[in-house]
mmCIF file of C-alpha atoms in Angstrom:
data_model
loop_
_atom_site.group_PDB
_atom_site.id
_atom_site.type_symbol
_atom_site.label_atom_id
_atom_site.label_comp_id
_atom_site.label_asym_id
_atom_site.label_seq_id
_atom_site.Cartn_x
_atom_site.Cartn_y
_atom_site.Cartn_z
ATOM 1 C CA MET W 207 103.017 64.833 390.410
ATOM 2 C CA PRO W 208 101.047 64.352 387.104
ATOM 3 C CA GLU W 209 102.336 66.215 383.999
ATOM 4 C CA VAL W 210 99.895 68.722 382.536
ATOM 5 C CA PRO W 211 99.927 68.455 378.826
ATOM 6 C CA GLU W 212 100.570 71.643 376.941
ATOM 7 C CA PRO W 213 97.547 72.733 374.884
ATOM 8 C CA THR W 214 98.040 72.293 371.218
ATOM 9 C CA PRO W 215 97.480 75.324 369.121
ATOM 10 C CA PRO W 216 94.577 75.244 366.672
ATOM 11 C CA PRO W 217 95.440 74.301 363.163
ATOM 12 C CA THR W 218 96.675 77.153 360.932
ATOM 13 C CA VAL W 219 94.736 76.007 357.801
ATOM 14 C CA THR W 220 91.182 75.501 358.581
ATOM 15 C CA PRO W 221 88.178 75.182 356.185
ATOM 16 C CA ALA W 222 87.095 78.702 357.102
ATOM 17 C CA ARG W 223 90.489 80.111 356.168
ATOM 18 C CA VAL W 224 90.390 78.253 352.861
ATOM 19 C CA VAL W 225 87.025 79.799 352.118
ATOM 20 C CA ILE W 226 88.312 83.247 353.105
ATOM 21 C CA ALA W 227 91.305 82.734 350.597
ATOM 22 C CA ILE W 228 88.963 81.715 347.745
ATOM 23 C CA CYS W 229 86.709 84.753 348.439
ATOM 24 C CA LEU W 230 89.684 87.166 348.202
ATOM 25 C CA ALA W 231 91.316 85.535 345.252
ATOM 26 C CA ALA W 232 88.191 85.064 342.989
ATOM 27 C CA PRO W 233 87.988 88.727 341.927
ATOM 28 C CA PHE W 234 91.665 88.754 340.967
ATOM 29 C CA VAL W 235 91.323 85.555 338.893
ATOM 30 C CA ALA W 236 88.183 86.782 337.249
ATOM 31 C CA LEU W 237 89.484 90.177 336.355
ATOM 32 C CA LEU W 238 93.034 89.193 335.462
ATOM 33 C CA TRP W 239 91.799 86.687 332.825
ATOM 34 C CA VAL W 240 90.946 89.476 330.393
ATOM 35 C CA GLY W 241 90.426 87.104 327.492
ATOM 36 C CA SER W 242 87.292 85.838 329.046
ATOM 37 C CA TYR W 243 85.480 89.184 328.965
ATOM 38 C CA ALA W 244 87.288 91.214 326.259
ATOM 39 C CA LYS W 245 84.272 91.400 324.050
ATOM 40 C CA VAL W 246 81.367 93.783 323.128
ATOM 41 C CA ASP W 247 78.413 91.353 323.210
ATOM 42 C CA PRO W 248 76.154 90.878 325.134
ATOM 43 C CA THR W 249 75.421 94.480 325.865
ATOM 44 C CA PHE W 250 73.409 95.479 328.939
ATOM 45 C CA ILE W 251 71.390 98.710 328.540
ATOM 46 C CA GLY W 252 73.712 99.777 325.811
ATOM 47 C CA ILE W 253 76.843 99.119 327.843
ATOM 48 C CA PRO W 254 79.341 96.778 326.248
ATOM 49 C CA PHE W 255 79.977 93.525 328.150
ATOM 50 C CA PHE W 256 83.672 94.557 328.880
ATOM 51 C CA TYR W 257 82.495 97.386 330.967
ATOM 52 C CA TRP W 258 79.469 96.002 332.735
ATOM 53 C CA TYR W 259 81.255 92.702 333.659
ATOM 54 C CA GLN W 260 83.966 94.710 335.388
ATOM 55 C CA MET W 261 81.296 96.926 337.262
ATOM 56 C CA LEU W 262 79.495 93.665 338.287
ATOM 57 C CA TRP W 263 82.641 92.422 339.932
ATOM 58 C CA VAL W 264 82.828 95.685 341.996
ATOM 59 C CA ILE W 265 79.559 94.510 343.598
ATOM 60 C CA ILE W 266 80.534 90.897 343.751
ATOM 61 C CA SER W 267 83.897 91.729 345.301
ATOM 62 C CA THR W 268 82.219 93.852 347.905
ATOM 63 C CA GLY W 269 80.083 90.917 348.977
ATOM 64 C CA LEU W 270 82.931 88.413 348.998
ATOM 65 C CA THR W 271 85.131 90.744 351.074
ATOM 66 C CA MET W 272 82.228 91.097 353.591
ATOM 67 C CA LEU W 273 81.868 87.417 353.749
ATOM 68 C CA ALA W 274 85.534 86.919 354.226
ATOM 69 C CA TYR W 275 85.730 89.485 357.030
ATOM 70 C CA THR W 276 82.822 87.878 358.768
ATOM 71 C CA LEU W 277 84.491 84.459 358.517
ATOM 72 C CA TRP W 278 87.676 85.929 359.798
ATOM 73 C CA LYS W 279 86.072 87.518 362.813
ATOM 74 C CA ARG W 280 84.333 84.255 363.660
ATOM 75 C CA ASP W 281 87.529 82.322 363.209
ATOM 76 C CA GLN W 282 89.455 84.667 365.525
ATOM 77 C CA ARG W 283 86.702 84.537 368.215
ATOM 78 C CA ALA W 284 86.932 80.818 368.092
ATOM 79 C CA ARG W 285 90.657 80.902 368.466
ATOM 80 C CA LYS W 286 90.619 83.186 371.400
ATOM 81 C CA GLY W 287 87.734 81.463 373.187
ATOM 82 C CA GLY W 288 88.643 77.987 372.333
ATOM 83 C CA VAL W 289 85.177 77.399 370.902
ATOM 84 C CA SER W 290 84.948 75.901 367.443
ATOM 85 C CA ALA W 291 82.368 77.696 365.314
#
């Protein structure tokens, strides 16, 4: 009787998961590096750079988190269905 090979699991680290990690890590790196934005100029509608830079990252982080979630759902669907995305 021929042996049926066991299916190999999909790789743990995929390009999609690397992009997900970068999307989730970027806000931390950008905001923990305080020396890069601890200044007053340039101001935006009278708001010092220090404050508007952080508020801009709230919006950017939302977009990156949505992108990471979408990629994660696509990755999970591909793993369950066995179809690569």
